[in-house]
Coordinates of C-alpha atoms in Angstrom, one line a residue:
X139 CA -87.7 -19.9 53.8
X140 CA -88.2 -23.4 52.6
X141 CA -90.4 -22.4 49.7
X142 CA -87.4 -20.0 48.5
X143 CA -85.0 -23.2 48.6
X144 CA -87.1 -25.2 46.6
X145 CA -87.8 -22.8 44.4
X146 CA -84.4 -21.7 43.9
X147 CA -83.1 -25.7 43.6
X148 CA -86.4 -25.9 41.0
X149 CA -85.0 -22.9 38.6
X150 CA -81.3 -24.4 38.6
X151 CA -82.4 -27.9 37.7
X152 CA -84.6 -26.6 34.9
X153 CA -81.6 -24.2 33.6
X154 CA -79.1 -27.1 33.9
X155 CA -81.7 -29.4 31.2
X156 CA -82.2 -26.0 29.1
X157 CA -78.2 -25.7 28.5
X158 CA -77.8 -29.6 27.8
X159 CA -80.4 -29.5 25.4
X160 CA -78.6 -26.0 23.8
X161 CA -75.2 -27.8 23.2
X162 CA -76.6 -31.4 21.9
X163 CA -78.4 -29.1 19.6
X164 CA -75.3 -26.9 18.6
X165 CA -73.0 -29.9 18.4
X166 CA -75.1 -31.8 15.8
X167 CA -75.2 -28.9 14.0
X168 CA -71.5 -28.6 13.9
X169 CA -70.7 -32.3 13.0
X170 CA -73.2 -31.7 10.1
X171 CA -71.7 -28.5 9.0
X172 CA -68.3 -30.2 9.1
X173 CA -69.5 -33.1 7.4
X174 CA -70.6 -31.0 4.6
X175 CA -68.4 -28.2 4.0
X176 CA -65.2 -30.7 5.1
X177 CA -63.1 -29.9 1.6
X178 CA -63.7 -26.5 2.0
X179 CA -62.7 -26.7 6.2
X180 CA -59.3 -28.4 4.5
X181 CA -58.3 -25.5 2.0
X182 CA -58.8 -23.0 4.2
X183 CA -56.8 -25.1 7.1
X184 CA -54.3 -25.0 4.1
X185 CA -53.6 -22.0 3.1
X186 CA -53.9 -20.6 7.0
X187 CA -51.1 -23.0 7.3
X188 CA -49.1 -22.0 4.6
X189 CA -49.4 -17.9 5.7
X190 CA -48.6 -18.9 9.1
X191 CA -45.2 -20.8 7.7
X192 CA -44.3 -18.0 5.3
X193 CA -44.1 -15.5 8.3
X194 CA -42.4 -17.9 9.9
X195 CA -39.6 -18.0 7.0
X196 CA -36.4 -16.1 7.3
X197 CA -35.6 -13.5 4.5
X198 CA -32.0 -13.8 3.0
X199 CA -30.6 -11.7 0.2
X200 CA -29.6 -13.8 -2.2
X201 CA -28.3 -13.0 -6.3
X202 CA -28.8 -14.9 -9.2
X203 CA -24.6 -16.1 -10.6
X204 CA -23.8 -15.9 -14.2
X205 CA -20.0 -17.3 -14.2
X206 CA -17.6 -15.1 -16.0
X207 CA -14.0 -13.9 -17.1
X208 CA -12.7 -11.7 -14.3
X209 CA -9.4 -10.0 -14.3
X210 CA -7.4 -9.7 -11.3
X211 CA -6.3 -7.1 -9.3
X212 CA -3.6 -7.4 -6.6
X213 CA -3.3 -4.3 -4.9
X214 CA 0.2 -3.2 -2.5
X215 CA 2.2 -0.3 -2.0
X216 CA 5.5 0.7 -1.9
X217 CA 8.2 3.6 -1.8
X218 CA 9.3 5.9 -5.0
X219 CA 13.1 5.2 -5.5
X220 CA 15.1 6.8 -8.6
X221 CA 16.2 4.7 -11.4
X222 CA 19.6 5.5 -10.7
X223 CA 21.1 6.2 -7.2
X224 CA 24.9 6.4 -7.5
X225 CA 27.7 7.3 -4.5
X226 CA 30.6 9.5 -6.7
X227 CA 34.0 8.9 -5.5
X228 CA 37.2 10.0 -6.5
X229 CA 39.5 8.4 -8.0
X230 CA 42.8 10.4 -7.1
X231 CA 43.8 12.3 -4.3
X232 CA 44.0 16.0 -3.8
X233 CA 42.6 19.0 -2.2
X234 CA 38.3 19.3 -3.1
X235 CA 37.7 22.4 -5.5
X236 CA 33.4 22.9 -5.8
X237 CA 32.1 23.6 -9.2
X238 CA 28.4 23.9 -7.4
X239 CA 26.9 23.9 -4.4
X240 CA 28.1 20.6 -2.4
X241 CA 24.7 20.7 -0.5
X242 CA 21.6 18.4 -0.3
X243 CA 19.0 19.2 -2.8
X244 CA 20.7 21.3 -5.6
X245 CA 19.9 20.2 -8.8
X246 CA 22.5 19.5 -12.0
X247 CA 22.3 18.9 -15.7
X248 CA 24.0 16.0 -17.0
X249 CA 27.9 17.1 -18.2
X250 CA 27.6 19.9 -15.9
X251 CA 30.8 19.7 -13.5
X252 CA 30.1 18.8 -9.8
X253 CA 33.9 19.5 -8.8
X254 CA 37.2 18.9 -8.9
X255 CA 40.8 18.4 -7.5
X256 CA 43.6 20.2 -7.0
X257 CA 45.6 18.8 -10.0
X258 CA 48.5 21.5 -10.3
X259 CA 50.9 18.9 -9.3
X260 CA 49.6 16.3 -11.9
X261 CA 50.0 18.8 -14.8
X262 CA 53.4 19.9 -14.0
X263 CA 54.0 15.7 -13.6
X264 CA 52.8 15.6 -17.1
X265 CA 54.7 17.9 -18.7
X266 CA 58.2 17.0 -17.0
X267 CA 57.6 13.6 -18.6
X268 CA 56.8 15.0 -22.0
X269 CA 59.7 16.4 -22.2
X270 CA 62.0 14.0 -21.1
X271 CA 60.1 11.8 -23.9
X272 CA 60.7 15.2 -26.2
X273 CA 64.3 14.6 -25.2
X274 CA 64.5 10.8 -25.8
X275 CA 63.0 11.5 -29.5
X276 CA 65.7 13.8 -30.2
X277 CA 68.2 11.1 -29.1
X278 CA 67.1 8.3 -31.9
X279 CA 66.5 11.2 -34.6
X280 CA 69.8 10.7 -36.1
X281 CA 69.7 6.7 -36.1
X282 CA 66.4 6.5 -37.3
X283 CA 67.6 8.9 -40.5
X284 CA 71.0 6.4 -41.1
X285 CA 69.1 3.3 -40.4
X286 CA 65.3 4.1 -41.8
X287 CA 65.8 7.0 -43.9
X288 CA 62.4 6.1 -45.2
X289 CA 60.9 6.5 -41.8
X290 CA 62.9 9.6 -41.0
X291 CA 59.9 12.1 -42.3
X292 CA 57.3 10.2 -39.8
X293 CA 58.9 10.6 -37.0
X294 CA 60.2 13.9 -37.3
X295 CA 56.7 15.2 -37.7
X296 CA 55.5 13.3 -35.1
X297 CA 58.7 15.2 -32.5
X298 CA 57.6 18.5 -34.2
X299 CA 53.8 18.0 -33.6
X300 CA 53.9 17.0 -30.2
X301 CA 53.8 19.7 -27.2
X302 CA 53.5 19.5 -23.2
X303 CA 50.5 21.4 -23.0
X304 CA 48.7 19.3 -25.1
X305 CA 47.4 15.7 -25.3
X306 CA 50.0 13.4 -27.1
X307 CA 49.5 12.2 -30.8
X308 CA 49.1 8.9 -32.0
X309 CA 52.4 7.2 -32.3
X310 CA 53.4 6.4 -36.1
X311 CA 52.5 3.0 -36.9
X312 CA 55.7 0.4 -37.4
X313 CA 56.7 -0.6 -41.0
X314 CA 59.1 -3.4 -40.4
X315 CA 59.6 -6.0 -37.3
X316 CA 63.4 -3.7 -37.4
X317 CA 61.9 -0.6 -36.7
X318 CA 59.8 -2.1 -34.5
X319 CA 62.5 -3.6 -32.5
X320 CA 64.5 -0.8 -32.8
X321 CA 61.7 2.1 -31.5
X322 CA 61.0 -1.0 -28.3
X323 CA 64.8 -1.1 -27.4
X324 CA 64.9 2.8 -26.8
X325 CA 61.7 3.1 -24.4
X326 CA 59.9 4.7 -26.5
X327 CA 56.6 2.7 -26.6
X328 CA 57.2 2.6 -22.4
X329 CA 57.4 6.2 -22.4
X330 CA 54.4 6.8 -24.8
X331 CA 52.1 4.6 -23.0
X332 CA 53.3 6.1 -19.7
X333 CA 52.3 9.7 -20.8
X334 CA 48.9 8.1 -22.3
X335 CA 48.1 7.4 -18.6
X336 CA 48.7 10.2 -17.1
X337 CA 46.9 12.1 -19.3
X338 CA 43.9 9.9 -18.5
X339 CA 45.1 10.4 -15.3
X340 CA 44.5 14.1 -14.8
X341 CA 41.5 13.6 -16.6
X342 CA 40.0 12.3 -13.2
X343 CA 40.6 15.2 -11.5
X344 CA 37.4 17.0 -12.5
X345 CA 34.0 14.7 -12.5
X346 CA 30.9 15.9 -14.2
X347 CA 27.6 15.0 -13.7
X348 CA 26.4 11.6 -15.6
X349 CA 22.7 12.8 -15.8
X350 CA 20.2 14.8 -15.1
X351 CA 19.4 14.9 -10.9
X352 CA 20.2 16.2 -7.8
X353 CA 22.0 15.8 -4.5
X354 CA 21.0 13.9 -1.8
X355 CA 24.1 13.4 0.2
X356 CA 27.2 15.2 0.6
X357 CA 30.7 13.9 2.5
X358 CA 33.1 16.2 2.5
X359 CA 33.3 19.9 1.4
X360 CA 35.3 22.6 -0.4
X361 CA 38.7 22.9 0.5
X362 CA 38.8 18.7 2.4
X363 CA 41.9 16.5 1.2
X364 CA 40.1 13.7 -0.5
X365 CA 41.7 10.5 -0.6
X366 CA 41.7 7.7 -4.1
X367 CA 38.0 5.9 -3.2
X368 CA 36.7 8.5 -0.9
X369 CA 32.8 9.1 -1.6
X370 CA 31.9 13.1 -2.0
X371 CA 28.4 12.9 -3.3
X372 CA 25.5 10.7 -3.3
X373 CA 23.5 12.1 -6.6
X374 CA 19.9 10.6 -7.8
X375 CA 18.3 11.2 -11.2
X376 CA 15.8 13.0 -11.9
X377 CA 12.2 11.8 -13.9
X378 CA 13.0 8.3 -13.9
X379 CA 11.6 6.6 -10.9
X380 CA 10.4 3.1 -9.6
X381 CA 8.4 1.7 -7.0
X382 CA 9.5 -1.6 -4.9
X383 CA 6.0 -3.5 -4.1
X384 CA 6.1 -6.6 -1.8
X385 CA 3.5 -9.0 -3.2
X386 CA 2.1 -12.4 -1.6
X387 CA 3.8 -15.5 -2.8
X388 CA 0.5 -17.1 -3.4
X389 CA -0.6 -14.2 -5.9
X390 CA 3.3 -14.0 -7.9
X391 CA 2.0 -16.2 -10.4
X392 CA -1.2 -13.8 -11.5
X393 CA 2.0 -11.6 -12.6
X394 CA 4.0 -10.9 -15.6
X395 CA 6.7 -8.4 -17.1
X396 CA 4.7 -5.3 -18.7
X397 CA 1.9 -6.2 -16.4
X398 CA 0.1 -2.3 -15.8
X399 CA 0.0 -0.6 -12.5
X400 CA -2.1 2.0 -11.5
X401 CA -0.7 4.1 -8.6
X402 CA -2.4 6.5 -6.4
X403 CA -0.8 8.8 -3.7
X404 CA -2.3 10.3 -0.4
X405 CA -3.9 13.1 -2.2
X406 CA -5.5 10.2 -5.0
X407 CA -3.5 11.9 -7.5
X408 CA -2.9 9.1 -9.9
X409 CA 0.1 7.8 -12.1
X410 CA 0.7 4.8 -14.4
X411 CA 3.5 2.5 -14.4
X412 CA 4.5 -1.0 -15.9
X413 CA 6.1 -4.5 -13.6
X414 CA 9.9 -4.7 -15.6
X415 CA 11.4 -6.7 -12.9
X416 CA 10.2 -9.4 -10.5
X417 CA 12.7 -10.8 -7.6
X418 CA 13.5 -14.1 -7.5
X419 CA 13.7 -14.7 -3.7
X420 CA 11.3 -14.4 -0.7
X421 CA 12.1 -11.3 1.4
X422 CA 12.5 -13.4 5.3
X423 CA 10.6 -10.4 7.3
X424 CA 7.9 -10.3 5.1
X425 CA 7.5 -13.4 3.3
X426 CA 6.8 -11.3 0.2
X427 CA 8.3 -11.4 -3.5
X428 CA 9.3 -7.8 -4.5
X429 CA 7.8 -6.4 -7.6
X430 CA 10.2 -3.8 -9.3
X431 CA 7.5 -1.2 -11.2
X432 CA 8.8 1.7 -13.8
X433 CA 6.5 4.8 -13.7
X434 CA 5.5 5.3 -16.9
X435 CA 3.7 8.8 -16.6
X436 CA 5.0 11.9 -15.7
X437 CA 6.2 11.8 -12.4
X438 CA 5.6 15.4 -11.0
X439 CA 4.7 15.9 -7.6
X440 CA 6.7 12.2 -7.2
X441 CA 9.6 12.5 -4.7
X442 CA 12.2 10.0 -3.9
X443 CA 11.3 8.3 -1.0
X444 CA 7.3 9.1 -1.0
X445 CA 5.0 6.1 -0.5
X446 CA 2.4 5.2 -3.4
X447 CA -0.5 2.5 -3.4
X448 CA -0.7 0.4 -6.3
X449 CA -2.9 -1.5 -7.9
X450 CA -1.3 -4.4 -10.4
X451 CA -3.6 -5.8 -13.3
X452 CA -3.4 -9.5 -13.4
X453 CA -4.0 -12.7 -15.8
X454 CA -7.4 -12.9 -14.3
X455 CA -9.6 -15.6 -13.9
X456 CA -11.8 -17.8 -16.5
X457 CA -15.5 -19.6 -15.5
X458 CA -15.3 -17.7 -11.9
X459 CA -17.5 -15.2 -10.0
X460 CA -16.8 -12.4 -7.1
X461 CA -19.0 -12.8 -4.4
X462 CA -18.7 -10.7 -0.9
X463 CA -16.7 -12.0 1.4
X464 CA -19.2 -12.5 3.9
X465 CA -20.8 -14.7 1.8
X466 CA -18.6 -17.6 3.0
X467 CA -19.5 -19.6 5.6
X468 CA -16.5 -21.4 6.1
X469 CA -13.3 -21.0 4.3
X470 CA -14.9 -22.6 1.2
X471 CA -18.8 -23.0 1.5
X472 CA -21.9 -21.4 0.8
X473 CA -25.1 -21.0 1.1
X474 CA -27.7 -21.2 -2.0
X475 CA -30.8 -21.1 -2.2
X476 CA -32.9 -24.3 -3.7
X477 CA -36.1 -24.0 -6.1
X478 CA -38.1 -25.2 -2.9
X479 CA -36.3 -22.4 -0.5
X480 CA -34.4 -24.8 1.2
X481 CA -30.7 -23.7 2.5
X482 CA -28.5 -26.0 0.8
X483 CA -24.6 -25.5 1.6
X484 CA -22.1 -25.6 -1.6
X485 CA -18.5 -26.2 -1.4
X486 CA -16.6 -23.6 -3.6
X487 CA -12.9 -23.2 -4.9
X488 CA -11.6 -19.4 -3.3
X489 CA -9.6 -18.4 -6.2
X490 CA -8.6 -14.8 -4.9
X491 CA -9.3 -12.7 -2.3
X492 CA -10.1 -9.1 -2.1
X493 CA -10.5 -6.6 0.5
X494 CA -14.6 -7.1 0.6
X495 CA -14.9 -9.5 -1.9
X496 CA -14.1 -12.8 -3.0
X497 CA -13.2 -14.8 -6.6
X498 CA -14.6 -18.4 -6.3
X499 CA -15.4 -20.9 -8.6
X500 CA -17.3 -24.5 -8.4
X501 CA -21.2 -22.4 -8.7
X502 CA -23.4 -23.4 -11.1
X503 CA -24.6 -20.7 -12.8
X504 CA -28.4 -19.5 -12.1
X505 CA -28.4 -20.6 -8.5
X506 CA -29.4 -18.4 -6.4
X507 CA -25.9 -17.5 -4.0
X508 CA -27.0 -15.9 -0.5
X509 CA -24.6 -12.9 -0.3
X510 CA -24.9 -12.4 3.2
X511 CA -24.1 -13.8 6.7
X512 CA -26.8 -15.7 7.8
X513 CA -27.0 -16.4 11.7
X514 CA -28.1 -19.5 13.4
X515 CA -29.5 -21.3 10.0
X516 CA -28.8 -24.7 9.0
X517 CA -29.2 -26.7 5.8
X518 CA -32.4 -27.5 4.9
X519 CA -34.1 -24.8 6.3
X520 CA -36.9 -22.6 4.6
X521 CA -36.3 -18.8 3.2
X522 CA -37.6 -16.4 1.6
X523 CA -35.3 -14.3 -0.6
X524 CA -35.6 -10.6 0.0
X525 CA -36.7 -8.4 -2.7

């Protein structure tokens, strides 16, 4: 038992010497490796380092800005109204007599007759005043021929010529402040001028139609008693339309008269149009500016009323480029990205914004502009731009 102990304590003691002398041997070995091959221990440190470090970078997508021209483009909609949207009243009273269809939707060509009134009474009116100035003619015949014998011939042609059932003649003109006098003492210029309106009168008792359109109110019907200033129709014409747009105040100044308008409706068909009219005053709801646009193309398929998108080509902008939107960090920074791949933020002027994109200016051009949102990064940080 004791022999196995010693010889057991013996074998330890001599592996114990046998493993000191293995690593003093090993480590001078090493510290004379190392002190040879040091330089060559360093580069490859080095570039271990510097793979280690480029994993460790964060990739951004980043593009290379060239300042330019850009136009602008400020986009809106707004609802198709006619040109011309009139309410037609009358102007004398009487009983409503239809020369179409008093209805919603009926269609007319300008000087065609949309109806009339009742104007028996006028026209008898009219002609019982004719003659009573027929009568009053005959009455200063005779003095006219002893006291302007030279006139006489004038005037008796002018009695002859005239008749009720048609418009009145020009009345002769006056020779002498006499005649004059004499034709004023005995009515007859009242009386003249007095037919002359009611002739204009009955004129009002059939209305035709100013242009070309269609119906798209009616107020009363065939066979109503229609008062002086009652409305009947509410007409609209056709083929000449334009489009109310509310615009930003902020974005009024990119605008101008004859500024083009593209306009697209829901099924992307696609018309043209110009800006002829831009309001003055800030509608209160909205705090917009309305732009007035005329549609320029042909406007079938358009219908009073119908909603259209439009897109309004602006002065542009000079020494600026359009970056995505979710480019900014703030409301005016960036991110670019250095020669040494350092994150350097740049403050930038937002010139106009866009639905995905962004106008700015204040870039230098070739830097390197990191287009995308970049999350928990700060300045100065390393990265690599992604292919």
């Amino acid at each position: 038992m004791k022999v196995r102990q010693v010889l057991i304590i013996v074998s330890s003691v001599i592996l114990l010497i046998c493993m000191s002398m293995i690593y003093k041997m090993g480590e001078s070995n090493g510290i004379n490796y190392g002190e040879a091959n040091a330089e060559e221990i360093r580069a490859n440190r080095k570039k271990s380092d510097e793979i280690h470090d480029s994993v460790e970078f964060k990739s951004v997508t980043a593009s290379l800005i060239s300042n330019d021209s850009i136009p602008s483009t400020i986009k809106g909609y707004g609802r198709v109204v006619s040109t011309s949207k009139i309410t037609v009243s009358s102007e004398v009273q009487g009983k409503l007599i239809a020369a179409i269809s008093l209805k919603k939707g009926v269609h007319f060509k300008k000087g065609q007759p949309l109806f009339a009134l009742n104007s028996s009474d006028a026209k008898l009116a009219l002609k019982a005043r004719k003659s009573g100035f027929l009568a009053l003619l005959t009455s200063i015949l005779p003095d006219i021929k002893i006291d302007f014998p030279d006139r006489f011939n004038t005037w008796n042609k002018f009695y002859k010529e005239m008749k009720v059932n048609e418009p009145i003649s020009n009345l002769p003109n006056f020779t002498s402040l006499k005649e004059k006098n004499f034709i004023i003492s005995r009515k007859i210029l009242t009386e003249y001028y007095q037919i002359k309106s009611d002739e204009e009168r009955l004129k009002k008792y059939a209305v035709s139609a100013p242009f070309d359109g269609s119906i798209i109110d009616a107020f009363s019907d065939v066979g109503a008693i229609v008062n002086p200033g009652s409305p009947v129709l509410s007409i609209i014409r056709d083929n000449t339309m334009e489009i109310e747009i509310p615009i930003a105040t902020e974005k009024i100044n990119q605008l101008a008269i004859g500024s083009a308008v593209s306009l697209i409706d829901n099924d992307n068909k696609s018309f043209e149009g110009k800006v002829i009219r831009i309001g003055d005053y800030i509608n209160q709801q909205t705090q917009t500016v309305p732009v007035f646009v005329n549609i320029t193309s042909k406007t079938d398929g358009l219908y009073n009323g119908m909603y259209l998108d439009a897109n309004i080509i602006g002065h542009g902008f000079d020494n600026v480029v359009e970056i995505p939107r979710k480019a900014l960090i703030s409301k005016n920074e960036v991110y670019i990205v250095e020669k040494d791949s350092a994150l350097t933020t740049l403050n930038v002027s937002v010139i106009d914004y866009k639905e995905n994109t962004v106008t700015v200016s204040g870039i230098p051009n070739n830097s390197n502009v990191v287009i995308e949102s970049v999350v928990n990064s700060k300045e100065g940080e390393k990265v690599v731009i992604r292919k």
